[in-house]
Amino acid sequence: MSAPLMIYGAGAFGTALAITYANAGHPVTLWAREGAEAMQKARENIRRLPGAPFPAGLTVTDDPATDAEIALLALPTQSLGEFLSTHRPSTPNLVSCAKGIDRATGLFPTALIAQAAPGTTPAQLTGPSFAVDIAKGLPTALTLACADDALGEALQHALSTPALRLYRTTDVTGAELGGALKNVIAIAAGAVIGAGLGDSARAALIARGFAEMARVARAAGAREETLTGLSGLGDLILTCGSEKSRNFRFGVALAHGETLPEDVTVEGLHTARQIASDPALDTPIADAVAAMADGRLDLATVLDTLLSRPLKPE
């Protein structure tokens, strides 16, 4: 039998992971902040991932206690710190599935977990993936980043399935940056499409956005090759090209002068504000996203600003 797993967070992604791991033979417990009893009875997360039935090996609970060998924290970054302040998972094998930067502390998810659970070496699961694809068992490749390579290898083997393939790295900083920064570029890509500027403009935005991501990664001491992998370029391509992405949809809404529902988390907005606040970084796209979202600049002004930047070698 495969290792028992605890998954904290019954959003779409946490639910999808629970389904795919239960289908692969893991006994899985899915923790839900609310609605656990209804999900357990319906055998489906009707609110967050409708149409994806629960396998027999999946149990839903509102009790955070666990004796599972591995715990995956599939909570939004902006909720992770609050959860950890009241619920410290007892297992030493902790894997973050969150992307972004905590606005209260400026920390990435693995740093939040390490702060709440001293003595652990949290890993980060990230990369190009939509919950609906994972739940359906469609082929997906992700990055598993862990500073302890031996632990990372053990988790890689434990958490890979026939359809979910994990690639390992020790560059946690690069993996987390890729997962956070691509959301910023996705908002900008959504704004480009929402404004009717076309696919050629989106392609240019993605290319220049990737250059911006690489600059931020270098400044943070990350390995540039990490950004060219699944957790950077791979995730960037996926998120900038599909309306399944919340960040892309937010960008479209921004161009139309609209907003997304209040219960939809847009991690890229928090990341853009964090990055734009650092005067040492050359991040015109993040700066523009933050300015548009905060109502300081309109889309026309942003376009004029970006298109009037000095011409220079690529």
mmCIF file of N, CA, C and O in Angstrom, residues 208 284 288 297 299-312:
data_model
loop_
_atom_site.group_PDB
_atom_site.id
_atom_site.type_symbol
_atom_site.label_atom_id
_atom_site.label_comp_id
_atom_site.label_asym_id
_atom_site.label_seq_id
_atom_site.Cartn_x
_atom_site.Cartn_y
_atom_site.Cartn_z
ATOM 1 N N ARG A 208 8.915 39.174 -22.688
ATOM 2 C CA ARG A 208 9.497 40.213 -21.843
ATOM 3 C C ARG A 208 9.196 39.932 -20.375
ATOM 4 O O ARG A 208 9.978 40.269 -19.485
ATOM 5 N N PRO A 284 9.091 46.512 -14.854
ATOM 6 C CA PRO A 284 8.040 47.373 -15.413
ATOM 7 C C PRO A 284 6.678 46.697 -15.510
ATOM 8 O O PRO A 284 5.643 47.363 -15.362
ATOM 9 N N ALA A 288 3.377 47.878 -13.507
ATOM 10 C CA ALA A 288 2.166 48.247 -14.234
ATOM 11 C C ALA A 288 0.946 47.506 -13.699
ATOM 12 O O ALA A 288 -0.142 48.091 -13.559
ATOM 13 N N LEU A 297 -3.100 53.940 -12.359
ATOM 14 C CA LEU A 297 -2.914 54.147 -13.795
ATOM 15 C C LEU A 297 -3.997 53.389 -14.544
ATOM 16 O O LEU A 297 -4.425 52.315 -14.118
ATOM 17 N N LEU A 299 -5.253 51.538 -18.288
ATOM 18 C CA LEU A 299 -4.571 50.668 -19.242
ATOM 19 C C LEU A 299 -3.898 51.469 -20.352
ATOM 20 O O LEU A 299 -2.774 51.156 -20.763
ATOM 21 N N ALA A 300 -4.538 52.514 -20.838
ATOM 22 C CA ALA A 300 -3.956 53.308 -21.923
ATOM 23 C C ALA A 300 -2.637 53.944 -21.494
ATOM 24 O O ALA A 300 -1.660 53.953 -22.253
ATOM 25 N N THR A 301 -2.598 54.452 -20.276
ATOM 26 C CA THR A 301 -1.368 55.067 -19.768
ATOM 27 C C THR A 301 -0.277 54.030 -19.589
ATOM 28 O O THR A 301 0.899 54.280 -19.892
ATOM 29 N N VAL A 302 -0.652 52.865 -19.090
ATOM 30 C CA VAL A 302 0.317 51.777 -18.920
ATOM 31 C C VAL A 302 0.921 51.407 -20.273
ATOM 32 O O VAL A 302 2.141 51.225 -20.396
ATOM 33 N N LEU A 303 0.090 51.270 -21.289
ATOM 34 C CA LEU A 303 0.586 50.918 -22.620
ATOM 35 C C LEU A 303 1.548 51.977 -23.148
ATOM 36 O O LEU A 303 2.608 51.659 -23.693
ATOM 37 N N ASP A 304 1.187 53.236 -22.982
ATOM 38 C CA ASP A 304 2.073 54.318 -23.430
ATOM 39 C C ASP A 304 3.418 54.247 -22.718
ATOM 40 O O ASP A 304 4.478 54.425 -23.337
ATOM 41 N N THR A 305 3.381 53.953 -21.433
ATOM 42 C CA THR A 305 4.614 53.890 -20.638
ATOM 43 C C THR A 305 5.502 52.740 -21.093
ATOM 44 O O THR A 305 6.716 52.902 -21.296
ATOM 45 N N LEU A 306 4.894 51.547 -21.277
ATOM 46 C CA LEU A 306 5.678 50.378 -21.671
ATOM 47 C C LEU A 306 6.218 50.518 -23.094
ATOM 48 O O LEU A 306 7.362 50.131 -23.373
ATOM 49 N N LEU A 307 5.418 51.070 -23.990
ATOM 50 C CA LEU A 307 5.834 51.169 -25.388
ATOM 51 C C LEU A 307 6.814 52.312 -25.635
ATOM 52 O O LEU A 307 7.414 52.385 -26.707
ATOM 53 N N SER A 308 6.960 53.188 -24.666
ATOM 54 C CA SER A 308 7.910 54.288 -24.831
ATOM 55 C C SER A 308 9.225 54.046 -24.092
ATOM 56 O O SER A 308 10.076 54.956 -24.033
ATOM 57 N N ARG A 309 9.398 52.838 -23.548
ATOM 58 C CA ARG A 309 10.675 52.527 -22.920
ATOM 59 C C ARG A 309 11.798 52.568 -23.963
ATOM 60 O O ARG A 309 11.558 52.302 -25.146
ATOM 61 N N PRO A 310 13.003 52.895 -23.539
ATOM 62 C CA PRO A 310 14.108 53.036 -24.511
ATOM 63 C C PRO A 310 14.328 51.773 -25.336
ATOM 64 O O PRO A 310 14.242 50.653 -24.814
ATOM 65 N N LEU A 311 14.603 51.941 -26.627
ATOM 66 C CA LEU A 311 14.952 50.816 -27.479
ATOM 67 C C LEU A 311 16.377 50.383 -27.138
ATOM 68 O O LEU A 311 17.283 51.200 -27.009
ATOM 69 N N LYS A 312 16.590 49.057 -27.002
ATOM 70 C CA LYS A 312 17.895 48.562 -26.582
ATOM 71 C C LYS A 312 18.064 47.121 -27.088
ATOM 72 O O LYS A 312 17.088 46.485 -27.521
#
